[in-house]
Amino acid sequence: MLDFTFPEINQIFGDKQSDIFKAYGTKCAISDFAILLGGFVANGIYTSEGNTLKDRTGYWWTRTSDGDNDARVVIRNGNRDLDSVRKRYGGARPALPYSSISSFSSNGVRGANGLLEVEFGEYPQTVVTDIFSNSLENVYQQGVLQIVQKYTTDSVNYSDYDTDLQIREFSVYEYIGEKYIRFLGDQNASGETLSNGAQVEIGKPYWVKVEPIRWLVDERNDFAIAKKILFAGVQFNHIRNYMGDFLQTTIKKFMDQFFSKEIIINTNNLTRVVEQEKDLNGKNLRKQNPYGFHFESVSEEDIIRGALESNVSVFLHGRSSEGKSARVKQFDPDCEILYMRNATPDSLNGKSVYNAATGEMIDVPPTWYSRVLEKCETEPNKIHIVFFDELTNALPSIQGMAFNIVLDGEVNGKWKLPSNARIVAAGNDLNDSLAANQMAEPLFNRFAHVYIHTTVEQWLKWASTPANYYERLDYKEENQNMKIHPSIYAYVAYKSYSGMDVLRTPYTGDKPNADPRKWEMASKILYKTGQPEMLRALVGNELTRDFVAFAKSQVISVKDVIEHNYSESDFQMDLSQKFATAVGLSSVDDANFEVVREFMKQVGAEPRAAFETMWAYGDEKRLERLLELQMMEHNLQGGMKK
């Protein structure tokens, strides 16, 4: 995978003008660009502000036909030319309607020429320095780098015109918060110039940083074009004839099916959900992400928001003056704060007073509860927070009272918290405060745990946000699905089948661990947000990474089977994928069991047996039904043999 920068355009293309090219005093034909909703397309006309040799490195396709089987290209010196559509030398600079990305793009700036540039998506673009490359290579050889996603390219030799597209995947490794891909220099790339000006050496490892894609925007004509060539080596078309039917070209299909999805996999607010799609030969692609999850990274604020909306209590860890209270007030400026270090049983739980007139004891709720009740009734469409501040500095007896409120949503076993009330607690860890007390395990495990470390960027954002702009969380009463999310069911069952117990992990007292109640809380968050990365606040970082990898590996869902949304290619799995599928499908309900069971017969005998065992486990009625079906099939096979 090589990266390129771009030449100046000295050739005038046609008579029509575009804002992008007017800005540089250059004209182009709008017909050379594909403005297609939902599609990323190859283009190649751009005026660079650079004048160095590496700014002139590149060779890329336009979609324009010469009318005689060839396509127009832009060559290294900036001139246009014609070339065989079957060559693999060329690169691509995608273009798309600006309106299709304007709500997602960020970091917009205008140059001296007034041209708007925005960021949208990510792709490997810049080769790192040799010194940093050596550091990455050392860490890579130790096997500790985490793979977070993949990018797809063509693996065929650049001089091979006859072989159709052969997919190759590059793993993306995360290192200190940044992402990189690795490739080895080979004969194909030997001598080619990289973005740092160096030439490729055979056998040498290179690391390319994944960076935001910058787009040049023509606001008047509603399109954006990538500032750089983003990939190279894909044939414009495998078929010799090209008369301008760009929608049917190999490069267009490649970008629609692979490139366009991979650049947005970690873009905020976007989801990579691959539905039933076709490969380049028209066959069904194997399904990924059947649960419709958002796999992008999430911030601590995202986790707090998601937990509150899911009615999962949150505990904020951090040293004094890290801004824990400020985090809470961003979601509810009028939150009810209880300073637990000074709390008494009466102030927290209320009290009983003697009524001399009647001779009876009257239960009086605590004043904080009365205020919360009034707020929730006054604004029933908003979430209102009860904030237990300095909980770790409270006496163990007070922590026990708080546990009952968190556990049951009741005060003193008498007064229910309103349905739109939420609980957030905060405290210092033992190594941060001499006055802190360790929380008991049952109380610790009732929270999603967020570890606050305020950065300069976060502080400046908070400091510049007026209080009336804080994000008040809406409350909407919903019928919660009480069943565990199928992805969690599949994960726990599959791990158990593989001999690993993830239902419970050891409790350490300082980091989240897994237990049945935590998985139930995780299920609520997944149903509400669809963001598995939030689970780190419940079950810890390591288990969350493993769960995310499992969720991405699922190949087909119960819904797919019921709707017959699969093809023969979906059965081309390795053994681990087959068992993962069996585990995932074992969550099917009674009504659709036989449909899924028929599907599992095609997957294989052993995975089908595992599916049946997990579906019927511990349920006598299901066992009886399964035995009846097996008996009927046995009798039917016996009759056929006679």
XYZ file of C-alpha atoms in Angstrom:
642
model
C 0.000 0.000 0.000
C 1.666 3.183 -1.190
C 0.710 6.718 -0.343
C 0.815 9.603 -2.807
C 0.619 13.351 -2.914
C -0.517 15.360 -5.923
C 0.717 17.298 -8.880
C -0.273 20.610 -10.247
C -2.641 20.640 -13.167
C -1.268 22.589 -16.096
C -3.755 21.300 -18.622
C -7.126 23.039 -19.067
C -10.017 20.586 -19.008
C -13.000 21.866 -20.941
C -14.808 25.190 -20.631
C -17.021 24.869 -17.536
C -15.683 26.224 -14.291
C -15.896 24.836 -10.794
C -15.269 26.790 -7.602
C -12.478 24.424 -6.625
C -10.522 25.017 -9.802
C -11.393 28.681 -10.146
C -9.674 29.142 -6.801
C -6.439 28.058 -8.453
C -7.110 29.689 -11.810
C -7.726 26.324 -13.481
C -10.786 25.082 -15.331
C -12.247 21.603 -15.497
C -15.194 19.829 -17.035
C -17.800 18.944 -14.431
C -18.568 15.895 -16.562
C -15.234 14.460 -15.514
C -16.591 14.014 -11.989
C -19.127 11.521 -10.719
C -21.609 13.112 -8.365
C -23.401 10.006 -7.140
C -25.370 9.632 -3.936
C -24.127 6.740 -1.862
C -21.117 6.091 -4.070
C -17.406 6.854 -3.906
C -15.889 7.278 -7.319
C -12.494 7.659 -8.946
C -11.555 11.087 -10.224
C -8.353 12.906 -10.644
C -8.166 16.614 -11.207
C -6.618 18.836 -8.604
C -4.440 21.929 -8.445
C -1.818 21.567 -5.727
C -0.463 24.467 -3.764
C 2.866 22.643 -3.487
C 5.825 22.979 -5.832
C 8.214 20.248 -4.666
C 8.861 17.030 -6.557
C 6.905 14.888 -4.114
C 3.917 17.218 -4.574
C 3.980 16.132 -8.213
C 4.040 12.381 -7.517
C 0.914 10.604 -8.703
C -1.052 9.076 -11.541
C -4.798 8.733 -11.287
C -7.957 7.901 -13.179
C -10.847 10.112 -14.155
C -14.183 8.561 -15.059
C -14.100 10.034 -18.556
C -14.028 7.678 -21.547
C -12.216 8.515 -24.759
C -15.026 6.760 -26.629
C -12.681 4.032 -27.823
C -12.334 1.624 -24.869
C -9.804 3.690 -22.886
C -10.180 6.040 -19.917
C -8.598 9.411 -19.310
C -5.963 9.747 -16.605
C -3.905 12.521 -15.065
C -0.205 11.720 -15.270
C 2.728 12.793 -13.133
C 3.426 16.075 -14.880
C -0.214 17.119 -14.535
C -1.235 16.521 -18.148
C -4.185 14.400 -19.162
C -3.686 11.228 -21.179
C -5.415 8.012 -22.211
C -4.640 4.596 -20.796
C -5.842 1.024 -20.873
C -8.539 0.435 -18.272
C -6.912 -2.903 -17.348
C -3.676 -1.365 -16.062
C -2.993 -1.305 -12.327
C -0.688 1.703 -12.229
C -3.304 4.301 -11.418
C -4.665 5.661 -8.175
C -8.003 7.125 -7.153
C -9.165 10.368 -5.584
C -12.789 9.872 -4.549
C -15.457 12.518 -4.993
C -18.948 12.636 -3.554
C -21.749 15.126 -2.845
C -20.717 17.462 -0.063
C -24.284 17.427 1.274
C -23.922 13.697 1.997
C -21.100 14.329 4.488
C -21.597 17.941 5.594
C -23.300 16.977 8.872
C -20.476 14.534 9.733
C -17.419 16.419 8.515
C -15.277 18.366 10.958
C -12.314 20.723 11.311
C -13.374 22.890 8.385
C -10.865 25.582 7.411
C -10.565 28.039 4.542
C -7.334 28.787 2.807
C -6.222 32.173 1.555
C -8.115 31.427 -1.660
C -11.368 30.959 0.279
C -11.617 27.247 -0.568
C -13.229 25.126 2.161
C -11.397 22.011 3.358
C -13.056 19.526 5.733
C -12.171 16.214 7.379
C -14.298 13.122 6.923
C -13.284 9.484 7.422
C -9.855 7.955 7.981
C -7.308 6.216 5.763
C -3.574 5.325 5.890
C -1.736 8.251 4.325
C 1.696 9.173 5.721
C 4.747 6.971 6.172
C 6.313 7.541 9.591
C 9.986 8.378 10.108
C 12.567 5.584 10.213
C 13.170 6.163 13.927
C 9.503 5.881 14.819
C 9.094 2.977 12.386
C 11.804 1.075 14.286
C 9.955 1.719 17.563
C 6.691 0.451 16.102
C 8.409 -2.575 14.624
C 9.914 -3.516 18.000
C 6.519 -3.333 19.689
C 4.945 -5.240 16.799
C 7.499 -8.060 17.079
C 6.625 -8.389 20.785
C 3.033 -9.216 19.756
C 1.387 -6.647 22.039
C -0.201 -4.328 19.467
C -3.994 -4.508 19.289
C -5.691 -4.917 15.895
C -8.624 -2.496 15.784
C -9.812 -2.737 12.157
C -8.689 -3.577 8.621
C -8.301 -1.880 5.256
C -8.754 -3.720 1.963
C -6.571 -3.467 -1.157
C -5.884 -5.466 -4.312
C -3.121 -8.065 -3.982
C -2.468 -8.742 -7.684
C 0.916 -7.814 -9.190
C 0.770 -4.414 -10.848
C 1.975 -5.871 -14.166
C -0.753 -8.545 -14.260
C -3.632 -7.323 -16.441
C -5.494 -10.633 -16.786
C -6.240 -11.486 -13.133
C -9.365 -9.963 -11.625
C -9.420 -8.217 -8.257
C -7.961 -10.364 -5.444
C -8.682 -8.918 -2.009
C -5.933 -8.416 0.546
C -6.514 -7.017 4.019
C -4.117 -4.825 6.014
C -4.502 -4.924 9.777
C -4.697 -1.614 11.612
C -2.724 -1.516 14.879
C -3.347 0.925 17.706
C -0.345 2.407 19.496
C -0.586 5.188 22.108
C -3.937 6.355 20.831
C -2.959 6.467 17.136
C -3.491 3.910 14.360
C -1.043 2.510 11.815
C -0.801 -0.162 9.136
C 2.342 -2.137 8.313
C 3.589 -3.363 4.942
C 6.796 -4.891 3.639
C 8.500 -3.430 0.600
C 8.329 -5.894 -2.309
C 9.367 -6.136 -5.936
C 6.179 -4.412 -7.091
C 6.871 -1.286 -5.033
C 10.658 -1.260 -5.222
C 11.925 2.200 -6.093
C 8.547 3.918 -5.709
C 8.557 7.212 -3.823
C 6.700 7.492 -0.521
C 5.224 10.563 1.125
C 8.411 11.167 3.121
C 10.482 11.297 -0.064
C 12.151 7.914 0.533
C 12.152 5.075 -1.970
C 10.784 1.636 -1.150
C 13.365 -1.058 -0.325
C 12.561 -4.740 -0.796
C 11.926 -6.552 2.511
C 11.937 -3.423 4.649
C 8.929 -2.914 6.953
C 7.085 0.397 6.613
C 4.461 1.884 8.892
C 1.774 4.221 7.554
C -0.261 6.420 9.885
C -4.052 6.393 9.622
C -5.180 10.012 9.374
C -8.366 11.978 8.753
C -9.148 12.391 5.052
C -9.173 15.999 3.905
C -11.698 16.967 1.250
C -11.728 20.045 -0.974
C -15.278 21.351 -1.097
C -17.125 23.025 -3.950
C -20.086 24.394 -2.012
C -21.829 25.928 -5.007
C -21.872 22.684 -7.004
C -22.293 20.429 -3.936
C -19.340 18.123 -4.252
C -16.184 17.298 -2.378
C -13.035 15.716 -3.737
C -10.268 14.060 -1.745
C -7.188 16.229 -1.483
C -4.909 13.226 -1.911
C -4.816 10.001 -3.858
C -6.019 7.541 -1.239
C -5.301 4.164 -2.818
C -3.677 2.745 -5.922
C -3.243 -0.519 -7.803
C -6.892 -1.372 -8.522
C -7.810 -1.854 -12.166
C -10.143 0.768 -13.526
C -11.989 -2.104 -15.187
C -11.189 -5.780 -15.682
C -13.119 -5.854 -18.945
C -11.306 -4.367 -21.930
C -14.190 -2.283 -23.202
C -15.038 0.983 -21.474
C -17.454 3.379 -23.130
C -18.264 5.537 -20.101
C -20.450 3.133 -18.083
C -18.672 3.995 -14.845
C -21.212 2.301 -12.549
C -20.135 -1.116 -13.847
C -16.389 -0.636 -13.506
C -14.201 -2.662 -11.177
C -12.878 0.389 -9.361
C -16.388 1.727 -8.697
C -17.505 -1.619 -7.229
C -14.341 -1.823 -5.138
C -14.942 1.598 -3.639
C -18.625 1.003 -2.977
C -18.115 -2.391 -1.352
C -14.862 -1.916 0.543
C -13.245 1.513 0.504
C -16.343 3.615 1.273
C -17.235 1.478 4.300
C -13.732 1.161 5.692
C -12.962 4.873 5.777
C -15.980 5.558 8.031
C -15.658 2.615 10.418
C -14.370 4.866 13.195
C -15.945 8.145 12.133
C -18.106 9.693 14.849
C -21.857 9.274 14.449
C -21.505 6.706 11.678
C -22.075 2.973 11.851
C -20.475 0.282 9.776
C -23.363 -2.126 9.309
C -22.945 -4.336 6.271
C -26.305 -5.609 5.119
C -26.753 -8.245 2.423
C -24.417 -6.988 -0.294
C -22.853 -8.393 -3.416
C -19.246 -9.119 -4.191
C -17.666 -8.213 -7.504
C -19.124 -11.358 -9.084
C -22.638 -10.619 -7.873
C -22.607 -13.202 -5.078
C -23.783 -12.459 -1.569
C -21.155 -11.194 0.831
C -20.914 -12.834 4.219
C -22.714 -10.722 6.790
C -20.831 -8.802 9.470
C -22.062 -6.944 12.529
C -25.527 -8.562 12.662
C -26.325 -6.691 15.875
C -25.975 -3.292 14.203
C -23.379 -2.082 16.704
C -21.431 1.181 16.492
C -17.788 0.162 16.864
C -16.253 3.629 16.988
C -14.403 4.681 20.111
C -16.351 6.444 22.847
C -15.331 9.145 25.300
C -15.893 9.110 29.042
C -18.715 11.633 28.527
C -20.303 9.245 26.001
C -20.231 6.454 28.585
C -21.797 8.665 31.261
C -24.542 9.724 28.860
C -25.215 6.168 27.675
C -25.344 4.770 31.200
C -27.718 7.483 32.412
C -30.026 6.972 29.456
C -29.947 3.212 30.128
C -30.740 3.686 33.845
C -27.380 2.290 34.918
C -25.799 4.046 37.906
C -22.397 5.654 37.298
C -19.383 6.017 39.592
C -16.798 8.667 38.717
C -13.245 7.973 39.871
C -10.571 10.643 40.000
C -8.422 12.826 42.161
C -9.740 15.954 43.826
C -10.296 18.891 41.441
C -10.482 16.672 38.345
C -13.951 18.104 37.652
C -16.150 15.172 38.596
C -18.975 17.445 39.777
C -18.634 19.537 36.621
C -19.119 16.395 34.502
C -22.403 15.679 36.272
C -23.681 19.235 35.964
C -23.120 19.149 32.214
C -26.016 16.683 32.038
C -28.131 18.172 34.841
C -27.085 21.659 36.031
C -29.702 21.447 38.801
C -28.707 17.993 40.024
C -29.345 17.091 43.664
C -25.961 16.817 45.394
C -25.515 14.794 48.578
C -22.150 15.245 50.287
C -21.716 11.774 51.686
C -18.751 12.578 53.909
C -21.064 14.667 56.116
C -24.197 12.558 55.660
C -26.095 11.158 58.634
C -28.638 8.358 58.669
C -31.470 10.881 59.032
C -30.245 13.159 56.238
C -29.863 10.240 53.856
C -32.719 7.907 54.803
C -35.249 10.183 56.505
C -36.599 9.616 59.981
C -39.619 8.656 62.038
C -41.247 11.225 64.353
C -43.836 10.779 67.049
C -47.266 12.335 66.470
C -48.506 13.206 69.950
C -52.029 13.871 68.676
C -52.513 10.371 67.260
C -49.919 8.484 69.255
C -48.407 7.121 66.019
C -44.956 7.249 64.447
C -44.857 9.150 61.164
C -42.224 8.433 58.520
C -40.706 11.650 57.130
C -38.712 11.378 53.875
C -35.359 13.150 53.629
C -35.457 16.647 52.202
C -33.287 15.707 49.207
C -35.812 13.079 48.172
C -38.682 15.588 48.331
C -36.729 17.988 46.102
C -35.911 15.247 43.569
C -39.553 14.162 43.514
C -40.649 17.735 42.799
C -38.093 18.185 40.011
C -39.055 14.918 38.330
C -42.750 15.759 38.480
C -42.172 19.309 37.203
C -40.023 18.127 34.268
C -41.171 14.577 33.496
C -39.489 14.661 30.069
C -35.995 15.218 31.501
C -33.577 13.019 33.424
C -32.738 14.314 36.911
C -29.575 13.220 38.695
C -29.035 12.395 42.349
C -25.306 12.884 42.894
C -23.675 11.031 45.806
C -20.449 13.047 46.067
C -17.460 11.791 48.089
C -19.068 8.388 48.548
C -15.727 6.729 49.292
C -15.182 9.215 52.133
C -18.426 8.188 53.810
C -18.510 5.828 56.764
C -19.170 2.177 55.889
C -22.593 2.394 57.552
C -23.554 5.341 55.311
C -22.213 3.484 52.266
C -24.507 0.614 53.200
C -27.535 2.925 53.173
C -26.449 4.308 49.804
C -26.165 0.735 48.509
C -29.827 0.101 49.282
C -30.810 3.231 47.340
C -28.647 2.231 44.366
C -29.734 -1.415 44.485
C -33.489 -1.011 44.775
C -34.099 2.582 43.703
C -35.787 3.086 47.069
C -35.066 5.286 50.060
C -35.241 3.467 53.385
C -37.355 0.784 51.717
C -40.317 3.187 51.699
C -39.994 5.815 48.967
C -39.390 4.892 45.334
C -37.174 7.103 43.203
C -39.077 8.509 40.193
C -38.539 6.645 36.935
C -36.735 9.640 35.409
C -34.273 9.946 38.318
C -30.732 8.626 37.914
C -27.878 8.025 40.347
C -24.300 9.179 39.916
C -21.665 8.785 42.612
C -18.087 10.013 42.850
C -15.137 9.567 45.124
C -11.410 9.403 45.485
C -9.560 6.114 45.234
C -7.586 4.836 48.214
C -4.247 5.930 46.757
C -5.565 9.453 46.150
C -7.013 10.258 49.574
C -6.127 9.229 53.114
C -9.766 9.788 54.102
C -11.126 7.372 51.502
C -12.686 4.052 52.484
C -12.787 1.054 50.195
C -16.255 0.343 48.838
C -17.747 -3.022 49.592
C -17.825 -5.358 46.573
C -21.672 -5.383 46.247
C -21.757 -1.574 46.142
C -18.791 -1.336 43.746
C -20.425 -3.767 41.340
C -23.669 -1.809 41.102
C -21.995 0.959 39.094
C -20.571 1.604 35.675
C -17.101 2.942 36.480
C -15.677 5.957 34.650
C -12.119 7.065 35.370
C -11.786 10.829 35.010
C -8.565 12.433 33.866
C -9.195 15.958 32.644
C -7.122 16.968 29.638
C -6.435 20.529 28.537
C -8.747 20.026 25.547
C -11.602 18.793 27.761
C -11.123 21.598 30.249
C -11.101 24.275 27.564
C -14.268 22.833 26.050
C -15.976 22.898 29.447
C -14.688 26.393 30.233
C -16.082 27.813 26.977
C -19.538 26.201 27.231
C -22.243 28.412 28.824
C -24.333 26.647 31.446
C -27.501 27.130 29.413
C -25.883 25.077 26.590
C -25.417 22.016 28.779
C -26.873 18.843 27.338
C -29.961 18.059 29.373
C -30.825 14.412 28.870
C -34.313 13.612 27.651
C -36.380 10.963 29.375
C -38.731 8.779 27.424
C -40.562 5.929 29.062
C -39.933 2.788 27.082
C -40.824 -0.861 27.420
C -37.461 -2.367 28.212
C -36.610 -5.720 26.717
C -35.894 -7.751 29.826
C -34.059 -10.505 27.947
C -30.282 -10.306 27.828
C -28.965 -8.803 24.593
C -28.332 -11.668 22.125
C -24.718 -10.611 21.603
C -23.998 -11.020 25.332
C -25.859 -14.321 25.423
C -23.804 -15.562 22.458
C -20.516 -14.329 23.905
C -20.945 -15.846 27.371
C -22.234 -19.137 25.961
C -19.500 -19.416 23.337
C -16.760 -18.717 25.859
C -18.246 -21.270 28.220
C -18.393 -23.823 25.417
C -14.725 -23.060 24.707
C -13.808 -23.680 28.354
C -13.571 -20.040 29.491
C -15.739 -18.458 32.173
C -16.447 -14.812 31.395
C -19.679 -14.695 33.372
C -17.580 -13.861 36.441
C -14.098 -12.407 36.607
C -12.045 -11.701 39.764
C -12.926 -8.648 41.849
C -9.931 -6.392 42.595
C -11.642 -3.416 44.216
C -10.180 -0.829 41.859
C -11.231 -1.873 38.341
C -14.553 -3.221 36.996
C -15.059 -6.957 36.875
C -17.768 -9.120 35.344
C -20.609 -10.841 37.152
C -24.196 -11.760 36.158
C -25.594 -8.403 37.302
C -22.907 -6.507 35.371
C -23.822 -8.365 32.184
C -27.459 -7.439 32.792
C -26.410 -3.786 33.096
C -24.293 -4.162 29.972
C -27.326 -5.537 28.158
C -29.311 -2.392 29.024
C -26.569 -0.177 27.636
C -26.283 -2.193 24.416
C -30.032 -2.099 23.851
C -30.031 1.658 24.395
C -26.819 2.776 22.670
C -25.560 -0.081 20.490
C -21.982 0.873 21.451
C -19.950 -2.051 22.850
C -17.000 0.201 23.738
C -19.084 1.538 26.641
C -18.871 -1.846 28.345
C -15.386 -1.031 29.628
C -17.089 0.924 32.413
C -18.842 -2.276 33.500
C -16.597 -5.267 32.807
C -13.186 -3.644 32.245
C -11.009 -2.908 29.219
C -9.636 -6.386 28.528
C -12.984 -8.169 28.547
C -14.549 -5.378 26.480
C -11.886 -5.765 23.783
C -12.529 -9.494 23.674
C -16.291 -8.955 23.483
C -15.935 -6.404 20.663
C -13.756 -8.820 18.672
C -16.358 -11.541 19.177
C -19.251 -9.268 18.144
C -17.414 -8.326 14.958
C -16.758 -11.971 14.097
C -20.404 -13.016 14.036
C -21.361 -14.129 10.547
C -25.136 -14.474 10.584
C -27.960 -13.594 12.961
C -31.250 -15.199 13.982
C -33.068 -12.523 11.974
C -31.040 -13.394 8.871
C -31.990 -17.063 9.166
C -35.688 -16.394 9.792
C -35.845 -14.063 6.784
C -33.742 -16.477 4.649
C -31.229 -13.689 4.193
C -28.272 -15.911 3.352
C -26.736 -17.831 0.464
C -24.410 -20.760 -0.140
C -21.382 -18.554 0.439
C -22.479 -18.040 4.051
C -21.678 -21.668 4.828
C -18.019 -21.238 3.864
C -16.839 -20.751 7.461
C -14.006 -22.226 9.469
C -14.837 -24.394 12.485
C -14.592 -21.572 15.038
C -16.969 -19.419 12.984
C -19.410 -22.311 12.736
C -19.459 -22.763 16.507
C -19.736 -19.015 17.031
C -22.738 -19.050 14.702
C -24.258 -21.987 16.593
C -23.923 -20.168 19.890
C -25.385 -16.956 18.505
C -28.372 -18.709 16.961
C -29.101 -20.690 20.139
C -30.892 -17.605 21.490
C -33.757 -18.220 19.017
C -37.243 -18.358 20.517
C -39.478 -21.437 20.474
C -41.578 -20.256 17.519
C -38.601 -20.049 15.135
C -36.530 -22.904 16.501
C -37.232 -25.361 13.680
C -36.380 -22.817 10.983
C -32.999 -22.152 12.599
C -32.424 -25.846 13.230
C -32.862 -26.571 9.515
C -30.296 -23.901 8.771
C -27.851 -25.428 11.275
C -28.127 -28.788 9.502
C -26.374 -27.147 6.564
C -23.651 -25.690 8.802
C -22.486 -29.080 10.042
C -23.320 -31.971 12.367
C -21.136 -30.926 15.303
C -22.145 -27.243 15.314
C -25.793 -28.277 14.951
C -25.476 -30.589 17.958
C -23.960 -27.729 19.962
C -26.804 -25.438 18.871
C -29.421 -27.968 19.998
C -27.708 -28.573 23.336
C -27.463 -24.887 24.169
C -31.013 -24.133 23.032
C -32.570 -26.922 25.117
C -30.226 -26.787 28.112
C -32.099 -27.042 31.414
C -35.565 -26.690 29.845
C -37.611 -29.901 30.009
C -40.230 -28.769 27.477
C -37.524 -27.861 24.969
C -35.770 -31.180 25.568
C -39.010 -33.061 24.923
C -39.634 -31.108 21.723
C -36.103 -31.751 20.504
C -36.367 -35.478 21.246
C -39.678 -35.671 19.367
C -38.126 -34.020 16.310
C -35.116 -36.320 16.435
C -37.392 -39.382 16.753
C -39.511 -38.272 13.795
C -36.420 -37.797 11.656
C -35.054 -41.168 12.716
C -38.312 -42.933 11.794
C -38.468 -41.076 8.490
C -34.936 -42.118 7.590
C -35.740 -45.715 8.549
C -38.779 -45.723 6.263
C -36.750 -44.353 3.379
C -34.132 -47.113 3.760
C -36.840 -49.822 3.532
